[in-house]
């Protein structure tokens, strides 16, 4: 069996994929190959407690010899490798174990196995082509180093194992790891089913979403954090705060929610949480605080944790510091104007969630008073007033600011369109572009809109922006609309928030729809239709996950990260709206 697959232009070699008879998730990846009377089953799972990835081979119908060639990159997810003479040429081999450190300063790769022979080769495999990167206009060629070949004898009906880790492990314990991993997954599934308790028809969707949610909760420097998306993002403040209600609260993980909030609270500077943490750890640099909304999402996440019964007393100083920062003014021109609304903006800096930037060009700068930031500000003030009262602090300053912001929010109403302006620029000019950001003025717990206007907002968004699996970022009627999310980085970033649809926005849409239409049978049917689209999608792109974006135009092809935290989180939160 030659089961590798090296990609060259116009060529796939070797062709072991032609022997593939079946692939399934059971509950982890399982491949079954057939060649004549022989059947080979390969299973892969990650043993979290052991910190190892386990690959198992089992042969039926006879005996065979297995040869494995590890192809090593030895890099992070931001770079590619070309052939060089810096790579270590040899691995250290002993009975049942191979240790290989390709470059100084990175952890070694330790391969613990069920027995076999190691032969040093020191071969470079040149010009591996990555089709997905090629499609996205990214660097798509890489040279990988093969330090040697591991040969093993496979006997019929006997499982042979390989455990990949950064330290020696006992591969014989793989059965225990397998059971621990199965129990972890079953517990996640139970949490997901409980999240869907009011909608039994979506219990299995809840189970799958809760299992996906586990993949985003990680540790950073001894603290808890949330990965924004795989394979390209690390942990981002805005994404983490939006994700907490779905990933953690909907699944009953209140302690993890509090831990993530404490991690960000520890890094508040001038009333702002980090927009992102450095990829390689260390102190957060000043330019990583470039978000005008992430800190307000922090306040909402604290309020949601309190609603769920969590202890938020230790987080109150952070909430107070954030609102003081906005009230007195902070970095990047973020602060409240004379009318009580939040204004923000600095040339060349992207501060809202519509943050695409290419070679210094901010695609959607949105400087001034952005509608969703002011909806978040109004909501945060009400959240703070309620928290202050519960914790023995004075709620009066927050109540007063909320009244001012609520009265001034009238400036966003676009009567001719029947919806909210997206931005009022620094010169006081309103932008009538029909975007989904206005949904937050309806979906958040505290809304500055009356019922009639709230309904018109939801109707306008649903009519022009809703597509299967997402909400467009701009109306197709707008001259700046971009309906396809494809091509090189420049083309994709130009479309990122100019028509591309986002699954995470389904959460605000569903919550807003329920608020204006009530929670009756019609609402359950409408929200259920959204979830059925999510359910179908989890079989088509990143198996078991929800994508980052989908194209605005049919057939609404998914793109971006194949697994996105807030896409998964908002689907979980929608389950609780039924």
XYZ file of C-alpha atoms in Angstrom:
578
model
C 0.000 0.000 0.000
C 1.406 3.393 -1.003
C -0.950 5.818 0.723
C 0.892 9.130 0.520
C -0.127 11.980 -1.779
C 2.434 14.473 -3.045
C 0.962 17.175 -5.275
C 2.714 18.391 -8.408
C 1.229 20.487 -11.216
C -1.088 18.168 -13.124
C 0.116 15.101 -11.220
C -0.886 13.218 -8.085
C 1.713 10.722 -6.895
C 1.579 8.174 -5.356
C -1.960 7.102 -6.225
C -2.966 5.371 -3.030
C -6.175 7.374 -2.987
C -7.427 5.173 -5.835
C -7.504 2.280 -3.360
C -9.695 4.189 -0.914
C -12.914 2.258 -0.365
C -14.452 4.255 2.482
C -13.946 7.335 4.651
C -16.007 8.105 7.742
C -15.970 10.050 10.999
C -16.529 7.381 13.615
C -16.226 9.658 15.650
C -12.756 10.518 14.336
C -11.310 10.034 10.833
C -11.231 6.441 9.554
C -9.968 5.439 6.100
C -10.382 1.953 4.623
C -8.299 0.841 1.636
C -8.652 -2.358 -0.394
C -6.181 -4.117 -2.649
C -7.380 -7.512 -3.759
C -7.914 -9.688 -0.697
C -6.216 -7.203 1.654
C -8.026 -4.468 3.582
C -6.156 -1.790 5.488
C -7.926 0.488 7.974
C -6.224 3.643 9.165
C -7.603 5.602 12.144
C -6.438 8.988 13.438
C -7.358 10.666 16.717
C -5.911 13.294 19.030
C -5.426 12.224 22.639
C -5.754 15.522 24.491
C -4.740 14.245 27.906
C -1.566 12.732 26.482
C -0.857 15.615 24.120
C -0.397 13.172 21.245
C -1.826 12.407 17.821
C -2.328 8.676 17.330
C -2.416 6.892 13.983
C -3.520 3.237 13.972
C -3.186 0.693 11.151
C -5.043 -2.601 11.069
C -4.745 -5.165 8.267
C -7.242 -7.869 7.341
C -6.845 -10.713 4.863
C -3.110 -11.356 5.205
C 0.228 -9.863 6.221
C 2.080 -6.922 4.688
C 4.953 -4.501 5.200
C 4.230 -0.869 6.001
C 6.635 1.943 5.174
C 6.084 5.412 6.636
C 7.964 8.504 5.481
C 7.477 11.527 7.770
C 7.523 14.741 5.731
C 8.643 17.585 8.000
C 8.037 21.307 7.677
C 9.127 22.487 11.138
C 7.389 25.880 10.968
C 4.413 27.860 12.235
C 1.226 28.506 10.266
C 2.441 31.808 8.784
C 5.348 30.507 6.711
C 6.436 27.916 4.156
C 9.771 26.095 3.933
C 12.210 25.815 1.046
C 15.063 23.311 0.837
C 18.002 24.416 2.965
C 21.142 23.167 4.655
C 20.075 24.312 8.125
C 17.698 21.389 8.696
C 19.034 18.618 10.898
C 19.865 15.649 8.616
C 19.358 12.841 11.101
C 16.940 11.570 13.732
C 17.786 9.726 16.935
C 16.323 6.225 16.835
C 15.920 3.706 19.645
C 13.621 0.763 20.243
C 10.036 1.919 19.743
C 10.904 5.594 19.431
C 12.277 8.165 16.980
C 13.165 11.706 18.049
C 13.741 14.394 15.471
C 14.421 18.115 15.966
C 14.495 19.706 12.502
C 15.607 23.208 13.588
C 16.988 24.837 16.736
C 14.472 26.512 18.985
C 11.407 24.429 18.143
C 10.067 21.393 20.026
C 11.223 17.992 18.781
C 8.936 15.558 17.008
C 8.824 12.312 18.981
C 7.387 9.274 17.160
C 6.572 6.434 19.546
C 5.525 3.257 17.743
C 4.623 -0.405 18.099
C 7.890 -1.640 16.641
C 9.800 -1.337 13.408
C 13.093 -0.408 11.750
C 14.293 3.112 11.073
C 16.539 3.957 8.128
C 18.031 7.457 7.725
C 17.517 8.945 4.249
C 17.770 12.744 4.476
C 15.631 13.395 1.395
C 13.983 16.644 0.330
C 10.580 16.382 -1.330
C 10.467 19.433 -3.580
C 7.596 21.625 -4.745
C 4.703 20.174 -2.828
C 1.679 22.055 -4.171
C -1.191 23.015 -1.873
C -4.340 23.365 -4.024
C -6.329 25.339 -1.431
C -3.573 27.952 -1.102
C -3.289 28.112 -4.886
C -7.023 28.776 -5.133
C -6.715 31.631 -2.632
C -3.770 33.257 -4.372
C -1.416 32.472 -1.477
C 2.078 31.003 -1.632
C 1.326 27.395 -2.535
C 4.679 25.568 -2.962
C 6.728 24.032 -0.189
C 9.728 21.725 0.188
C 9.415 19.100 2.932
C 12.225 17.127 4.507
C 12.111 13.377 5.070
C 14.748 12.348 7.638
C 14.113 8.631 7.142
C 11.785 5.683 6.615
C 10.076 3.648 9.332
C 9.338 0.074 8.208
C 7.032 -2.240 10.145
C 5.483 -5.656 9.655
C 1.693 -5.710 9.770
C 0.074 -8.945 10.869
C -3.534 -9.741 10.124
C -5.997 -8.497 12.751
C -3.278 -6.860 14.886
C -3.321 -3.079 15.396
C -0.047 -1.229 14.823
C 0.213 2.276 16.320
C 2.217 5.441 15.930
C 1.932 8.293 18.460
C 3.208 11.752 17.454
C 4.045 14.158 20.283
C 6.688 16.616 21.458
C 7.784 14.265 24.250
C 8.147 10.508 24.683
C 4.875 8.674 25.359
C 3.984 5.034 25.854
C 2.145 3.987 22.728
C 0.731 0.968 24.571
C -1.498 3.384 26.491
C -3.307 4.386 23.306
C -6.351 2.283 24.225
C -6.737 4.269 27.448
C -6.307 7.527 25.543
C -8.887 6.415 23.031
C -11.456 5.784 25.765
C -10.652 9.071 27.502
C -11.085 10.896 24.201
C -14.341 9.082 23.512
C -15.644 10.047 26.984
C -14.596 13.674 26.433
C -16.481 13.758 23.151
C -19.529 12.102 24.652
C -19.587 14.679 27.454
C -19.367 17.486 24.898
C -22.230 15.904 22.970
C -24.336 15.746 26.147
C -23.720 19.459 26.720
C -24.828 20.177 23.175
C -27.979 18.112 23.505
C -28.853 19.992 26.694
C -28.389 23.257 24.806
C -31.027 22.003 22.331
C -33.377 20.712 25.021
C -36.256 22.904 23.810
C -35.845 21.646 20.238
C -35.383 17.856 20.283
C -35.211 17.780 16.475
C -31.871 19.619 16.730
C -30.297 17.592 19.546
C -27.762 15.966 17.234
C -26.895 19.333 15.717
C -26.344 20.616 19.237
C -24.094 17.647 19.966
C -21.982 18.292 16.869
C -21.720 22.017 17.538
C -20.687 21.459 21.160
C -18.002 19.032 20.039
C -16.777 21.620 17.537
C -16.803 24.240 20.301
C -14.211 22.240 22.233
C -11.692 22.831 19.451
C -11.632 26.588 20.055
C -11.084 26.637 23.839
C -7.319 26.666 24.440
C -4.713 27.675 26.980
C -2.417 30.655 26.511
C 0.415 31.258 28.975
C -1.493 29.384 31.667
C -4.768 31.230 31.002
C -7.852 30.287 28.995
C -8.475 31.766 25.576
C -10.440 31.146 22.366
C -8.934 30.506 18.940
C -10.788 32.623 16.368
C -10.528 30.186 13.478
C -8.575 27.381 11.860
C -6.178 27.261 10.107
C -5.137 30.955 9.973
C -6.181 32.777 13.142
C -4.927 32.789 16.699
C -6.966 34.302 19.556
C -8.705 37.612 18.888
C -10.526 39.686 21.493
C -13.622 40.572 19.492
C -14.102 36.992 18.293
C -13.618 35.604 21.786
C -16.142 37.948 23.386
C -18.794 37.297 20.731
C -18.145 33.550 21.045
C -18.397 33.230 24.839
C -22.223 33.037 25.061
C -22.406 30.214 22.518
C -19.197 28.260 23.107
C -19.328 28.481 26.893
C -22.645 29.652 28.321
C -24.962 27.704 26.031
C -23.020 24.549 26.896
C -22.940 25.191 30.647
C -19.203 25.979 30.800
C -19.430 29.002 33.081
C -15.998 28.486 34.641
C -14.332 28.518 31.223
C -16.250 31.676 30.280
C -15.043 33.419 33.428
C -11.474 32.236 32.807
C -11.432 33.689 29.278
C -12.819 36.986 30.561
C -10.183 37.123 33.312
C -7.441 36.501 30.748
C -8.514 39.534 28.720
C -9.247 41.648 31.783
C -5.633 41.214 32.859
C -4.509 43.017 29.700
C -6.877 46.010 29.676
C -5.052 49.210 28.799
C -6.732 52.639 28.692
C -10.156 51.016 28.788
C -9.515 48.603 25.912
C -9.027 44.849 25.785
C -6.578 43.547 23.167
C -7.972 43.119 19.685
C -5.570 40.190 19.518
C -2.747 38.589 21.430
C 0.730 38.176 19.915
C 1.029 34.862 18.084
C 4.169 33.943 20.013
C 3.228 35.177 23.473
C 4.725 38.019 25.461
C 3.482 41.539 26.199
C 0.652 42.863 24.057
C 2.007 45.735 21.892
C 0.061 49.007 21.636
C -1.037 48.428 18.030
C -2.881 45.236 19.100
C -5.577 47.325 20.822
C -7.089 48.481 17.527
C -10.757 47.664 18.128
C -13.537 50.082 19.006
C -16.065 47.341 19.735
C -14.201 44.420 21.365
C -14.264 46.008 24.829
C -18.002 46.649 24.600
C -18.473 43.018 23.623
C -16.495 42.195 26.801
C -19.124 44.040 28.867
C -21.904 42.144 27.096
C -20.140 38.822 27.745
C -19.839 39.683 31.465
C -23.532 40.554 31.551
C -24.430 37.299 29.811
C -22.309 35.364 32.310
C -24.156 37.080 35.165
C -27.505 36.190 33.565
C -26.363 32.550 33.406
C -25.647 32.533 37.151
C -21.893 33.081 37.030
C -19.940 35.039 39.629
C -18.812 38.272 37.986
C -17.746 40.296 41.025
C -14.051 39.970 40.141
C -14.783 41.263 36.622
C -16.535 44.452 37.730
C -13.290 46.527 37.892
C -12.642 45.623 34.263
C -16.167 46.639 33.227
C -15.807 49.929 35.078
C -12.383 50.598 33.532
C -13.738 49.987 30.026
C -16.658 52.370 30.388
C -14.413 55.001 31.978
C -12.056 54.674 29.016
C -14.848 55.335 26.529
C -16.328 58.122 28.642
C -13.031 60.029 28.988
C -11.600 59.085 25.603
C -8.919 56.551 24.745
C -6.697 55.369 21.902
C -7.493 55.721 18.194
C -9.930 58.561 18.776
C -12.369 56.305 20.643
C -14.613 58.248 23.014
C -18.021 59.836 23.420
C -18.995 62.937 21.485
C -20.996 65.856 22.849
C -24.252 64.063 22.048
C -23.294 60.997 24.092
C -22.612 58.690 21.117
C -19.292 56.903 20.614
C -17.057 58.246 17.880
C -13.910 56.548 16.634
C -11.393 56.669 13.845
C -7.747 57.126 12.965
C -6.350 57.359 9.468
C -5.129 54.024 8.166
C -6.459 51.994 11.117
C -9.373 49.542 10.952
C -11.307 49.699 14.224
C -14.633 47.923 13.636
C -15.256 44.244 12.902
C -15.260 45.150 9.197
C -11.482 45.237 9.377
C -10.119 44.169 5.977
C -6.838 45.920 5.172
C -4.598 45.309 2.157
C -1.175 46.949 1.842
C -2.260 49.929 3.926
C -5.690 50.241 2.303
C -8.528 50.011 4.835
C -11.383 48.654 2.717
C -14.240 49.741 5.014
C -12.799 52.400 7.364
C -16.177 53.449 8.864
C -14.692 56.336 10.874
C -17.121 58.387 12.903
C -20.164 57.012 14.699
C -20.760 53.384 13.671
C -24.239 52.039 14.302
C -23.241 48.736 15.919
C -20.672 50.366 18.200
C -23.301 52.754 19.505
C -25.790 49.920 19.914
C -23.093 48.109 21.916
C -22.383 51.288 23.918
C -26.058 51.754 24.808
C -26.327 48.082 25.762
C -23.095 48.156 27.790
C -24.303 51.133 29.828
C -27.504 49.318 30.738
C -25.529 46.159 31.524
C -23.181 48.171 33.751
C -26.046 49.886 35.581
C -27.602 46.513 36.364
C -24.279 44.980 37.430
C -23.456 48.008 39.564
C -26.744 47.730 41.401
C -26.245 44.023 42.027
C -22.672 44.505 43.274
C -23.325 47.497 45.528
C -21.897 50.180 43.216
C -23.668 53.342 42.072
C -25.626 52.740 38.827
C -26.576 56.401 38.347
C -23.690 57.478 36.056
C -24.373 54.617 33.683
C -28.115 55.250 33.649
C -27.532 58.896 32.809
C -25.148 58.072 29.960
C -27.580 55.461 28.628
C -30.392 58.030 28.462
C -28.183 60.442 26.519
C -27.029 57.742 24.097
C -30.584 56.478 23.610
C -31.883 59.933 22.746
C -28.977 60.650 20.382
C -29.387 57.295 18.645
C -32.311 58.898 16.792
C -29.677 60.310 14.407
C -29.206 56.839 12.898
C -32.793 56.467 11.700
C -33.079 56.602 7.890
C -36.762 57.165 7.318
C -36.684 56.949 3.512
C -35.005 53.559 3.663
C -36.847 52.254 6.686
C -33.656 51.169 8.422
C -30.584 52.563 10.216
C -27.677 54.457 8.713
C -24.488 52.433 8.963
C -22.127 55.259 9.922
C -22.305 58.982 10.569
C -18.923 60.218 9.403
C -16.780 62.812 11.248
C -18.369 65.583 9.146
C -21.849 64.510 10.278
C -22.789 62.890 6.942
C -24.815 59.650 7.273
C -24.023 56.586 5.172
C -27.232 54.931 3.900
C -25.493 51.685 2.860
C -27.721 48.765 3.861
C -25.522 46.612 6.084
C -26.179 44.048 8.843
C -24.458 46.037 11.599
C -27.783 47.638 12.517
C -29.060 44.238 13.678
C -27.240 44.751 16.982
C -29.543 47.674 17.749
C -32.345 45.099 17.871
C -30.668 41.848 18.944
C -28.730 42.960 22.026
C -30.544 42.668 25.385
C -31.022 46.447 25.604
C -32.259 48.138 22.431
C -32.457 51.875 21.664
C -35.226 51.286 19.076
C -38.966 51.181 19.511
C -40.867 48.125 18.327
C -42.050 49.511 14.983
C -38.604 50.658 13.904
C -36.982 47.483 15.163
C -39.318 45.464 12.978
C -38.563 47.571 9.917
C -34.833 47.049 10.480
C -35.240 43.281 10.679
C -37.481 43.223 7.611
C -34.972 45.254 5.573
C -32.055 43.018 6.550
C -33.988 39.805 5.972
C -35.270 41.000 2.611
C -31.937 42.134 1.145
C -29.105 40.511 3.104
C -30.130 37.045 4.284
C -28.807 34.070 2.277
C -28.532 30.393 3.193
C -25.927 30.121 5.963
C -25.191 33.813 6.363
C -26.064 37.486 6.241
C -24.535 39.642 3.522
C -22.364 42.545 4.596
C -23.770 44.842 1.923
C -26.937 44.972 -0.155
C -26.658 43.621 -3.728
C -28.289 46.877 -4.849
C -25.252 48.853 -3.689
C -22.742 49.768 -6.440
C -19.887 48.636 -4.171
C -21.365 45.142 -3.709
C -19.017 42.195 -4.327
C -20.931 38.928 -4.697
C -18.083 36.427 -4.909
C -15.481 35.614 -2.294
C -12.633 34.176 -4.351
C -9.349 35.004 -6.029
C -6.149 36.413 -4.587
C -5.839 38.147 -1.234
C -6.561 41.601 -2.650
C -9.736 40.444 -4.394
C -10.965 38.467 -1.398
C -10.303 41.260 1.091
C -12.090 43.716 -1.190
C -15.177 41.482 -0.988
C -14.741 40.494 2.681
C -17.211 43.072 4.012
C -18.653 44.346 0.760
C -21.230 41.646 0.135
C -19.684 38.440 1.467
C -22.068 36.766 3.925
C -21.086 35.733 7.450
C -22.622 32.823 9.399
C -21.982 34.507 12.762
C -24.489 37.210 11.831
C -27.238 34.583 11.829
C -27.172 34.827 15.631
C -28.045 38.543 15.771
C -30.596 38.067 12.976
C -32.333 35.190 14.777
C -32.359 37.077 18.088
C -33.673 40.228 16.409
C -36.305 38.270 14.492
C -37.506 36.629 17.690
C -37.673 39.972 19.480
C -39.897 41.616 16.877
C -42.019 38.572 15.970
C -42.271 36.872 19.361
C -41.434 33.310 20.305
C -44.398 31.485 18.803
C -44.624 28.744 16.225
C -43.768 31.073 13.346
C -40.556 32.178 15.050
C -39.555 28.602 15.791
C -40.157 27.649 12.180
C -38.105 30.584 10.869
C -35.221 30.011 13.257
C -35.386 26.269 12.605
C -34.874 26.906 8.890
C -31.639 28.758 9.696
C -30.412 25.828 11.773
C -31.235 23.314 9.060
C -28.931 25.232 6.715
C -26.186 25.028 9.354
C -26.812 21.308 9.799
C -26.432 20.622 6.073
C -23.325 22.815 5.819
C -21.442 20.846 8.490
C -21.161 17.998 5.975
C -19.789 20.042 3.074
C -16.716 22.145 3.918
C -14.862 21.639 7.200
C -16.507 18.430 8.374
C -18.200 18.982 11.720
C -17.568 22.742 11.663
C -19.075 25.998 10.402
C -17.112 28.129 7.942
C -15.993 31.717 8.381
C -17.846 33.138 5.359
C -19.978 32.262 2.352
C -20.178 34.110 -0.958
C -22.966 36.659 -1.265
C -24.055 35.346 -4.661
C -25.439 31.861 -5.407
C -24.420 29.127 -4.940
C -23.059 30.829 -1.779
C -19.846 28.855 -1.738
C -18.218 28.669 1.722
C -14.768 30.161 2.165
C -12.243 31.565 4.576
C -11.406 29.460 7.629
C -13.064 26.052 7.492
C -13.732 26.268 11.244
C -14.653 29.636 12.780
C -15.338 30.132 16.477
C -18.101 32.718 16.304
C -19.851 30.866 13.464
C -20.091 27.786 15.684
C -20.887 29.832 18.786
C -23.779 31.751 17.294
C -25.327 28.541 15.939
C -25.255 27.164 19.487
C -26.811 30.363 20.795
C -29.565 30.177 18.170
C -30.529 26.745 19.535
C -31.534 28.422 22.771
C -33.847 30.848 20.975
C -36.210 28.049 19.949
